[in-house]
mmCIF file of C-alpha atoms in Angstrom:
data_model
loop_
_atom_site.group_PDB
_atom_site.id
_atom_site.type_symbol
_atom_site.label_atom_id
_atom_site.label_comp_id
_atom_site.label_asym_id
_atom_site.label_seq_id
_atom_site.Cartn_x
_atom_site.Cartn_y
_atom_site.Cartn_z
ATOM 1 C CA UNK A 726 -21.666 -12.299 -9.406
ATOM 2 C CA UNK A 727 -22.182 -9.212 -7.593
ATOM 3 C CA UNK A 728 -23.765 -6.595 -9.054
ATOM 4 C CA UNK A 729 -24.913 -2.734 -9.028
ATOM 5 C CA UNK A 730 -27.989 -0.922 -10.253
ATOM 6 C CA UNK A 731 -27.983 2.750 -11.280
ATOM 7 C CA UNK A 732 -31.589 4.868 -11.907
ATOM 8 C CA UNK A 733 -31.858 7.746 -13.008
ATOM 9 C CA UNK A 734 -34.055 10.497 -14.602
ATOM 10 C CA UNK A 735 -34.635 10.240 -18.201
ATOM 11 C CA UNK A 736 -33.735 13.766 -19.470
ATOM 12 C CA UNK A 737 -30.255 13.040 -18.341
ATOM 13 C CA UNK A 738 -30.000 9.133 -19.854
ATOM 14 C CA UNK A 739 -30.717 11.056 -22.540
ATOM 15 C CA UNK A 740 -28.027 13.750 -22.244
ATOM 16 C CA UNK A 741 -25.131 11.212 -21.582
ATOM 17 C CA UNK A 742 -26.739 9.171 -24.288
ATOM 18 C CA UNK A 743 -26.203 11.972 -26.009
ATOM 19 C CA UNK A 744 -22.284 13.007 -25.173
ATOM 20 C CA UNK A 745 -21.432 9.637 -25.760
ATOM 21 C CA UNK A 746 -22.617 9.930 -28.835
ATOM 22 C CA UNK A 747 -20.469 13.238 -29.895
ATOM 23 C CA UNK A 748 -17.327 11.756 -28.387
ATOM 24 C CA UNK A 749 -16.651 8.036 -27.908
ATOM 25 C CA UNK A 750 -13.091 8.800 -26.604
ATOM 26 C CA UNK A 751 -14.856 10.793 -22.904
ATOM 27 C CA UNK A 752 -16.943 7.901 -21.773
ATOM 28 C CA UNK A 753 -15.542 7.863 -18.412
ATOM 29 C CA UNK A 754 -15.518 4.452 -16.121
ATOM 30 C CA UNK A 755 -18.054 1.855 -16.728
ATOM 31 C CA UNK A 756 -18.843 0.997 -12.829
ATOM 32 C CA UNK A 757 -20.631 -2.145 -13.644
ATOM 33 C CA UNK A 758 -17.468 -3.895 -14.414
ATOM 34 C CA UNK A 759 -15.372 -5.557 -12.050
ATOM 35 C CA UNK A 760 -11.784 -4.050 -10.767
ATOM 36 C CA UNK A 761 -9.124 -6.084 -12.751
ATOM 37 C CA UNK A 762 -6.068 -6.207 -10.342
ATOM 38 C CA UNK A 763 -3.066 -7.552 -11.403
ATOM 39 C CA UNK A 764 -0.179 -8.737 -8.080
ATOM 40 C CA UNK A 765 4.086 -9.470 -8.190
ATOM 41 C CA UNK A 766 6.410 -9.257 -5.711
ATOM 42 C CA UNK A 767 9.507 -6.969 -5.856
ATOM 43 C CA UNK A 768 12.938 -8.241 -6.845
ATOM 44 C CA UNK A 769 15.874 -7.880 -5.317
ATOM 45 C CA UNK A 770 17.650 -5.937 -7.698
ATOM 46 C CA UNK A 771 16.754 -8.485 -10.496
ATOM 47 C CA UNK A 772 18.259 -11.044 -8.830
ATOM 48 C CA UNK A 773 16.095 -13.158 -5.922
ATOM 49 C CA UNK A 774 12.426 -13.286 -5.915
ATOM 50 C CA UNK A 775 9.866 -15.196 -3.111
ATOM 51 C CA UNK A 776 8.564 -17.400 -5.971
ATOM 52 C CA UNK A 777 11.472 -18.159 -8.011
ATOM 53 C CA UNK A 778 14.562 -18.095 -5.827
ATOM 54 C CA UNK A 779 17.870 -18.199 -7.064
ATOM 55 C CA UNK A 780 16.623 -16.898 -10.783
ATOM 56 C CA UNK A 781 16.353 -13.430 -11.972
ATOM 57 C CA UNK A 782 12.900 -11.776 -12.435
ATOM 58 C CA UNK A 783 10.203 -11.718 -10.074
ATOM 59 C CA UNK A 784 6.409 -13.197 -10.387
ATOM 60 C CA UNK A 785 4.155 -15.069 -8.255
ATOM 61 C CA UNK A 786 3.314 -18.704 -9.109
ATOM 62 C CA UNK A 787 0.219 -20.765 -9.639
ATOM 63 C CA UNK A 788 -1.927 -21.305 -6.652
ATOM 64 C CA UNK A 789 -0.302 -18.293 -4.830
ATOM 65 C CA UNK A 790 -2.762 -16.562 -2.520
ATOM 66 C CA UNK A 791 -2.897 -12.317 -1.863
ATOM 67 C CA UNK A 792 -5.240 -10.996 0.405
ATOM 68 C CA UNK A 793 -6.425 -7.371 -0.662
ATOM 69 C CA UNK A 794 -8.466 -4.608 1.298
ATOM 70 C CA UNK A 795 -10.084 -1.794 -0.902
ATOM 71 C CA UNK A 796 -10.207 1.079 1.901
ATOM 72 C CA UNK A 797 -13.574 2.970 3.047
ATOM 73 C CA UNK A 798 -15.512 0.388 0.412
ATOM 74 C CA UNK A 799 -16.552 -2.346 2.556
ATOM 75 C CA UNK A 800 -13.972 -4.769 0.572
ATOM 76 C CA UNK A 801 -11.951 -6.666 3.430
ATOM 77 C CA UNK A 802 -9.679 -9.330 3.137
ATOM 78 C CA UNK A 803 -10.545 -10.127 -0.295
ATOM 79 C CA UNK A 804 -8.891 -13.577 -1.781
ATOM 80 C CA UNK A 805 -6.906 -13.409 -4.929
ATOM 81 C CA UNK A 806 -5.222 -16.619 -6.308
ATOM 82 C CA UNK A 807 -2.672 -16.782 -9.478
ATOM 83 C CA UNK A 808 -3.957 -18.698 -12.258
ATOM 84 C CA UNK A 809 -0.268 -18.574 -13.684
ATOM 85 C CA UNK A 810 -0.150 -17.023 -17.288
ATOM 86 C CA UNK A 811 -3.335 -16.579 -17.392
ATOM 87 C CA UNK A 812 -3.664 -14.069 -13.892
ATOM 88 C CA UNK A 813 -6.028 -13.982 -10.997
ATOM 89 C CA UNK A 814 -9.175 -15.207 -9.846
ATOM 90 C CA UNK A 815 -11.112 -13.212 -7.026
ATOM 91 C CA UNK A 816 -13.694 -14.790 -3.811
ATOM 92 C CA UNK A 817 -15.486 -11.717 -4.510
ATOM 93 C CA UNK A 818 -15.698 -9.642 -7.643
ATOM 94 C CA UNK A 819 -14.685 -5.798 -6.597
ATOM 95 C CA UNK A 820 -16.620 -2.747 -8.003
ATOM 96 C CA UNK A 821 -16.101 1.395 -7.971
ATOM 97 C CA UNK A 822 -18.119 2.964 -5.629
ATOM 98 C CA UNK A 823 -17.928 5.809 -8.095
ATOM 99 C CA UNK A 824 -14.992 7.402 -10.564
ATOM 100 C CA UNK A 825 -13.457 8.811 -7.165
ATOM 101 C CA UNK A 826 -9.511 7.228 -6.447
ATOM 102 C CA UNK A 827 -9.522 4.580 -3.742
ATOM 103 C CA UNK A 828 -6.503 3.079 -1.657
ATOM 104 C CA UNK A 829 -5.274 -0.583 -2.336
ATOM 105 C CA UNK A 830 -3.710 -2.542 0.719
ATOM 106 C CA UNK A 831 -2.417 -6.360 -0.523
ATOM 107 C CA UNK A 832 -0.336 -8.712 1.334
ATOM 108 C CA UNK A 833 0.963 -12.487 1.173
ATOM 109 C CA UNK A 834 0.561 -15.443 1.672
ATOM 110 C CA UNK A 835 -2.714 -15.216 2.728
ATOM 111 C CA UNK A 836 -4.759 -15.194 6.022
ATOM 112 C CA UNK A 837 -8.144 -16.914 6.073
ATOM 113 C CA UNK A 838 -8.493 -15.487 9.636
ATOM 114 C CA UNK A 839 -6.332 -12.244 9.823
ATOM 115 C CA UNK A 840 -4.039 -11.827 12.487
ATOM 116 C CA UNK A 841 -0.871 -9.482 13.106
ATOM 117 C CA UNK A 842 1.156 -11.995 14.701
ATOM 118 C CA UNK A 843 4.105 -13.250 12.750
ATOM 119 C CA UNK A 844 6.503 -15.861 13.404
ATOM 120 C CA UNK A 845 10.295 -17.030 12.521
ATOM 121 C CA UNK A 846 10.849 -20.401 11.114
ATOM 122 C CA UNK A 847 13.681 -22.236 12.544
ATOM 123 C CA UNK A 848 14.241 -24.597 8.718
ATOM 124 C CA UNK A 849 13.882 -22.685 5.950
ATOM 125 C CA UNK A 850 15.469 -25.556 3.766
ATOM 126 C CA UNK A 851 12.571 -25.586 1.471
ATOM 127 C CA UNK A 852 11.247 -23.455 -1.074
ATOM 128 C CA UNK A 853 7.828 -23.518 0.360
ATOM 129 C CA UNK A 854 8.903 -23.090 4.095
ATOM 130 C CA UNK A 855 10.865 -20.228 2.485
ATOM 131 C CA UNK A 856 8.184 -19.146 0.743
ATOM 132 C CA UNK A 857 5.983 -18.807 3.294
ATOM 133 C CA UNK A 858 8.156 -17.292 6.014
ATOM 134 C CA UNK A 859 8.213 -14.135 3.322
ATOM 135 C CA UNK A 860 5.907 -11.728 4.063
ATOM 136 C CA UNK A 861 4.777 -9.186 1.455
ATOM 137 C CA UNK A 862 2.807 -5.973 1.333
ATOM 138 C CA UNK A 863 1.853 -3.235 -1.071
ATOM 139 C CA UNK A 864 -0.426 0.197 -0.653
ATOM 140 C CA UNK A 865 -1.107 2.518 -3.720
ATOM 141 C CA UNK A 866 -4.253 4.807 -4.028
ATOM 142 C CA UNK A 867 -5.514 4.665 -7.434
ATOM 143 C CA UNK A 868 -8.138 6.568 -9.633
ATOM 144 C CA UNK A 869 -11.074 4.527 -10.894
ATOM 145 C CA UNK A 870 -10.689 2.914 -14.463
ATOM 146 C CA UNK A 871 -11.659 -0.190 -16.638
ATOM 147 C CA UNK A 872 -8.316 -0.572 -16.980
ATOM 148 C CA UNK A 873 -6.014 -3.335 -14.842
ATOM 149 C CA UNK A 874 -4.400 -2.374 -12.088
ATOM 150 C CA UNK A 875 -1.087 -3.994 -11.041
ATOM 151 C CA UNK A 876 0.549 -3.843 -7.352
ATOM 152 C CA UNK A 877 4.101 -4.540 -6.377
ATOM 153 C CA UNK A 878 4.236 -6.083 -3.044
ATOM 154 C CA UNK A 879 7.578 -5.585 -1.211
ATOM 155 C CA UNK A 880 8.971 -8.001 0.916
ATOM 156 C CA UNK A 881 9.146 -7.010 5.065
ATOM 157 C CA UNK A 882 11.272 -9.155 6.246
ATOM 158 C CA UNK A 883 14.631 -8.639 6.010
ATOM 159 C CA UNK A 884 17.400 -11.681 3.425
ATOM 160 C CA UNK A 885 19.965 -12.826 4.815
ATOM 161 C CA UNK A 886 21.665 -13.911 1.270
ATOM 162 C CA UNK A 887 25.104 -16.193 1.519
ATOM 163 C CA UNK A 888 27.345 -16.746 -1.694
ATOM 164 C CA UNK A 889 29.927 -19.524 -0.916
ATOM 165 C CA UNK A 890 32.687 -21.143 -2.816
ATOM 166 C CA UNK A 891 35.449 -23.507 -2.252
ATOM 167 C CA UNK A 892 38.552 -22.606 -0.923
ATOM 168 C CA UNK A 893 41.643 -24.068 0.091
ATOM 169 C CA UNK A 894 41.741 -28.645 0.502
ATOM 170 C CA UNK A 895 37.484 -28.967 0.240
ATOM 171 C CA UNK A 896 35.527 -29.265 -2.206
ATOM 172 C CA UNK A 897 32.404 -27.824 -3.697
ATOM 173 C CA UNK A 898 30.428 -31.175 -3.387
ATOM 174 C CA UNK A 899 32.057 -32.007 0.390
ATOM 175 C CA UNK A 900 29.905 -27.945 1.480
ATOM 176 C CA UNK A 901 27.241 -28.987 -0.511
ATOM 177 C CA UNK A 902 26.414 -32.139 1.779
ATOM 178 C CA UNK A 903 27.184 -30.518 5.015
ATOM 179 C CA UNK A 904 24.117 -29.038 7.234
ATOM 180 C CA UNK A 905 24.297 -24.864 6.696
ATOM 181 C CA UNK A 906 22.653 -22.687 9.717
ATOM 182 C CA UNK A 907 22.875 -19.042 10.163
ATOM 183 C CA UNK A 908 23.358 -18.673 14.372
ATOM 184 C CA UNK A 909 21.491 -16.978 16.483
ATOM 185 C CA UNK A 910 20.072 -15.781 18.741
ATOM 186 C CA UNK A 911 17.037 -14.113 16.849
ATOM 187 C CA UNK A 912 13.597 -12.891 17.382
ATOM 188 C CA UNK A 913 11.591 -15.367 16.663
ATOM 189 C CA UNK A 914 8.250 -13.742 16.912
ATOM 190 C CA UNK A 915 6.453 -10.163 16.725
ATOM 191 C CA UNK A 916 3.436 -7.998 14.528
ATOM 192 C CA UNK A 917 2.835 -7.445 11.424
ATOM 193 C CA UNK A 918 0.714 -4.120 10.804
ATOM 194 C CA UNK A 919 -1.263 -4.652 7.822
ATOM 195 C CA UNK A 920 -2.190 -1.028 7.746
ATOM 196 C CA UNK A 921 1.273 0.390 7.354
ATOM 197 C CA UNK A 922 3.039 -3.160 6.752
ATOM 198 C CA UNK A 923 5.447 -2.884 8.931
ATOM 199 C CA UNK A 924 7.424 -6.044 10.810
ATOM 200 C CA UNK A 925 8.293 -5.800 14.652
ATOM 201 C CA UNK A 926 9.181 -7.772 17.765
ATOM 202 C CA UNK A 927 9.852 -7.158 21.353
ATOM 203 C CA UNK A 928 13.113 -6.691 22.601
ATOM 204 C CA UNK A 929 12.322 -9.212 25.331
ATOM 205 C CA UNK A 930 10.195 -11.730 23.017
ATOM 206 C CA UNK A 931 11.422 -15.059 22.087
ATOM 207 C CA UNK A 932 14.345 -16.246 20.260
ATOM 208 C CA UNK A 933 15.525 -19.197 18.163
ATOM 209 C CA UNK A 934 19.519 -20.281 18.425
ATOM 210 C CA UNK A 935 19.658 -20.806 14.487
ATOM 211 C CA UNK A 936 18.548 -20.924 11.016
ATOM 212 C CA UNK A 937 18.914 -23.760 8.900
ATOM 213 C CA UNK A 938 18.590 -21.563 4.869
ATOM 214 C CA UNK A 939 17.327 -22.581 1.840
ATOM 215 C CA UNK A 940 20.274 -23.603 -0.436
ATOM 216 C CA UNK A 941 20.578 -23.104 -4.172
ATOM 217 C CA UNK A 942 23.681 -24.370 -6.613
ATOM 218 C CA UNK A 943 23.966 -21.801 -9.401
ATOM 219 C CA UNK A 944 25.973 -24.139 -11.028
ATOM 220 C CA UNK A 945 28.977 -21.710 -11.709
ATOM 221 C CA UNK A 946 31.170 -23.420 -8.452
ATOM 222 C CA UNK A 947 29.432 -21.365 -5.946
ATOM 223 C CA UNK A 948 26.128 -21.826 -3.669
ATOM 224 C CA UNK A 949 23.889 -19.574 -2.388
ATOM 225 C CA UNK A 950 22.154 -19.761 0.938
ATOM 226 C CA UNK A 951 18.986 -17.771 1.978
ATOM 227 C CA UNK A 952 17.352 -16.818 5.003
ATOM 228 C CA UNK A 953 14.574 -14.491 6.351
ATOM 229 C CA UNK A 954 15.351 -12.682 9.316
ATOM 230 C CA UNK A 955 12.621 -10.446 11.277
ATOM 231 C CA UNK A 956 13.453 -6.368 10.391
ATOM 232 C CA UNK A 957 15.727 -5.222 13.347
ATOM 233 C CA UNK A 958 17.753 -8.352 14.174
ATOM 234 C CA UNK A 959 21.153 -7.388 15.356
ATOM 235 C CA UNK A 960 23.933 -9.301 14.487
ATOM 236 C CA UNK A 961 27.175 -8.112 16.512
ATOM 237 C CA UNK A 962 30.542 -8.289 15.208
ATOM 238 C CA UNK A 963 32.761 -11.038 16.287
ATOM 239 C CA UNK A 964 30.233 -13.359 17.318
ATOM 240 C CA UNK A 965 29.588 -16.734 15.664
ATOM 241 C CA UNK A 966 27.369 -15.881 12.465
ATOM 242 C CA UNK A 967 27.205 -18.701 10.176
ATOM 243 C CA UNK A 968 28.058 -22.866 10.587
ATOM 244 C CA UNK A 969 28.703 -25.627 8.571
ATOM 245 C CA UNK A 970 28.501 -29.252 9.986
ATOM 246 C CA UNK A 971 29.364 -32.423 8.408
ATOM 247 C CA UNK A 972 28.263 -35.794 8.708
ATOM 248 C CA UNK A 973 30.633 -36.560 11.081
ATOM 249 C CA UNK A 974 29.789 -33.614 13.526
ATOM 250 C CA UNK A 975 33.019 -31.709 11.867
ATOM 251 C CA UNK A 976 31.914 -28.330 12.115
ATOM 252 C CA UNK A 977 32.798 -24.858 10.281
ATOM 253 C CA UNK A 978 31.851 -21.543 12.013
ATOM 254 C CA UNK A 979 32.482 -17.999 10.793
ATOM 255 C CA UNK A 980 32.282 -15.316 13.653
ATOM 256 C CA UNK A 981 30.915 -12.174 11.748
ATOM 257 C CA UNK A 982 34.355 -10.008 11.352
ATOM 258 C CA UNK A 983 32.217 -6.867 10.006
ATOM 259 C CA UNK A 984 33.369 -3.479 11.377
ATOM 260 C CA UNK A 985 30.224 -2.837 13.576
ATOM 261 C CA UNK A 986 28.224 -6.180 12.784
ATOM 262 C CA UNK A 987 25.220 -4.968 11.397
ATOM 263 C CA UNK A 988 21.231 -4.481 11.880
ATOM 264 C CA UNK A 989 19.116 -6.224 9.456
ATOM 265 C CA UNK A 990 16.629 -3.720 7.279
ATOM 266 C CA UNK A 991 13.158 -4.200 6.589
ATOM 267 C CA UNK A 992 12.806 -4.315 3.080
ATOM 268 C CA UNK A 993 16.518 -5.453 2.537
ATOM 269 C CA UNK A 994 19.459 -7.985 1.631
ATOM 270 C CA UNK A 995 22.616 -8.764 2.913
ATOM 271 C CA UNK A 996 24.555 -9.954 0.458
ATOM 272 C CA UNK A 997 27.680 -11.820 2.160
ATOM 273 C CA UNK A 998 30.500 -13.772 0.113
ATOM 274 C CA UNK A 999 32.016 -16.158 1.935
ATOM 275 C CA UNK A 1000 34.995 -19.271 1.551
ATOM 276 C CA UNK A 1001 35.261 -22.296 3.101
ATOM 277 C CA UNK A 1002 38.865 -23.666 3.554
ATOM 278 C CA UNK A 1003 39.562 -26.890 5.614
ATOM 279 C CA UNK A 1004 40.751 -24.705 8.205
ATOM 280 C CA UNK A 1005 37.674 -22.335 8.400
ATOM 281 C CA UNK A 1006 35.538 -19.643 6.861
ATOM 282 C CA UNK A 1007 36.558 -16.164 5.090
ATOM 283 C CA UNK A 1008 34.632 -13.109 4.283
ATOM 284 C CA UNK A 1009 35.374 -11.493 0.928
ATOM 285 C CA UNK A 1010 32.815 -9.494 0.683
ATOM 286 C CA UNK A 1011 29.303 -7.705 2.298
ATOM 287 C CA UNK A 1012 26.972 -5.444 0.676
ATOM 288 C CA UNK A 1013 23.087 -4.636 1.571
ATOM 289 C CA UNK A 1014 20.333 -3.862 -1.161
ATOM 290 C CA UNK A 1015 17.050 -3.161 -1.308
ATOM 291 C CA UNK A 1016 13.868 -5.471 -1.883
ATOM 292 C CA UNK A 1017 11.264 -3.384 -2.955
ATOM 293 C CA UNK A 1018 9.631 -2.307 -5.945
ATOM 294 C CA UNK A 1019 11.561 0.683 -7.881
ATOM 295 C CA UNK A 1020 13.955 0.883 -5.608
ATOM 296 C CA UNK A 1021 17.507 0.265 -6.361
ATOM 297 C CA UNK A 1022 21.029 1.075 -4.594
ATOM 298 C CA UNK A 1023 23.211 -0.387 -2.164
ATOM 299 C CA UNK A 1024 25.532 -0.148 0.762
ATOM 300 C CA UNK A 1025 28.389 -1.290 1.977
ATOM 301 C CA UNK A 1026 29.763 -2.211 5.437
ATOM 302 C CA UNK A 1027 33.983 -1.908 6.794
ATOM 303 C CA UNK A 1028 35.566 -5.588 7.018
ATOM 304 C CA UNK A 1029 38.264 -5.805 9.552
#
């Protein structure tokens, strides 16, 4: 355990000896104690989370790894790991400097050797290659205190969320066993700045031809598809935006009939309803939200 040493003269041990004694409310920070710091990751708008996707509420899960910089202290790339219910454990025990305010910088998952490059994954079909593809980040400056301190890490990448029912001669369980993908082309790789935590990729960088999202059955006769797109992919209006391919190479495309197409936000959801019908895909609705902490809101986009 890491520790710090104080001296100092005895007339004033004896003075704050002394106003501690008149007023045990003013006793200030006691810097021999460790920083307790506290981590969750924004919801979107109660409704999808990184850990538990598909269920409203938003918390990390056990064995979940944050990496956390304490600025101008010498504290770099400090591990944190949920313990579940029962919070975090640190690599390295943090400590005030003094009772000054200090800034916080966390992110997720993990790096055990930091880099800012970032990449796309092509499946996304499981909750841990979702998981992982979801890159979080948080800053706050906060005064010194015994107290814990919590941080709400927002998500950078930008959700591509699907909600699909049954339409017209198929069935719920016939979409459910077909192969989903969300069509490209995308970037597939840029930076992550861990100072500002901003996402980015170059306009002439590599792309991938598809997505194959995570699927969830809310059990209410309607599925939900997820995907993680890198902030600024363009998706342009009348161009094939979603598939769904059966076992016998039968495929269903819908080409994105959205007045405009639209850019994908960093920090944000698309939220598009679609149908499937025997004869093809329908849009019935589009909205985009946010996915960061506090923030709330929504907009919409023209259908043609």
């Amino acid at each position: 355990m890491k520790m710090k040493t104080y001296f100092m003269a005895p007339a004033m041990a004896a003075a704050l000896l002394l106003a501690a004694c008149n007023n045990d409310d003013d006793m200030g920070v006691d810097l021999s104690k460790p920083i307790s710091l506290s981590f969750a990751p924004a919801s979107m708008d109660g409704q999808t989370t990184r850990a538990t996707i598909g269920i409203a509420g938003a918390s990390f899960e056990k064995g979940d790894r944050v990496g956390l910089y304490m600025d101008d202290t010498g504290y770099a790339n400090v591990l944190y790991t949920c313990q579940g219910t029962t919070g975090w454990t640190a690599s390295s025990l943090l400590y005030w400097p003094d009772a000054g305010s200090y800034t916080f910088r966390a992110y997720y998952p993990y790096m055990e050797t930091v880099t800012d490059a970032v990449s796309l994954p092509p499946d996304q079909s499981t909750a841990e290659a979702f998981t992982q593809a979801d890159r979080m980040w948080a800053s706050a400056t906060r005064a010194a205190t015994n107290g814990t301190i919590s941080l709400t890490l927002d998500h950078r990448m930008s959700l591509i969320k699907l909600d699909v029912e049954d339409g017209e001669a198929i069935s719920l369980d016939e979409i459910k066993g077909m192969t989903p993908a969300i069509v490209g082309p995308m970037p597939s790789e840029g930076t992550w700045d861990l100072q500002t935590g901003a996402i980015s990729f170059p306009t002439d960088g590599k792309t991938i031809s598809g997505i194959r999202p995570y699927m969830v059955d809310n059990g209410d006769g309607t599925l939900t598809y997820y995907a993680l797109v890198m902030p600024g992919t363009v998706f342009k209006q009348g161009d094939k935006f979603f598939s769904l391919t059966d076992d016998d190479g039968t495929t269903y495309s819908y080409k994105l009939n959205i007045d405009g197409g639209f850019t994908a936000g960093a920090s944000q959801y698309c939220d598009i309803d679609l149908t499937v019908h025997r004869t093809g895909i329908t849009l019935s609705g589009f909205s985009v939200g946010n996915w960061t902490s506090g923030a709330t809101g929504s907009g919409t986009v023209t259908m043609d």
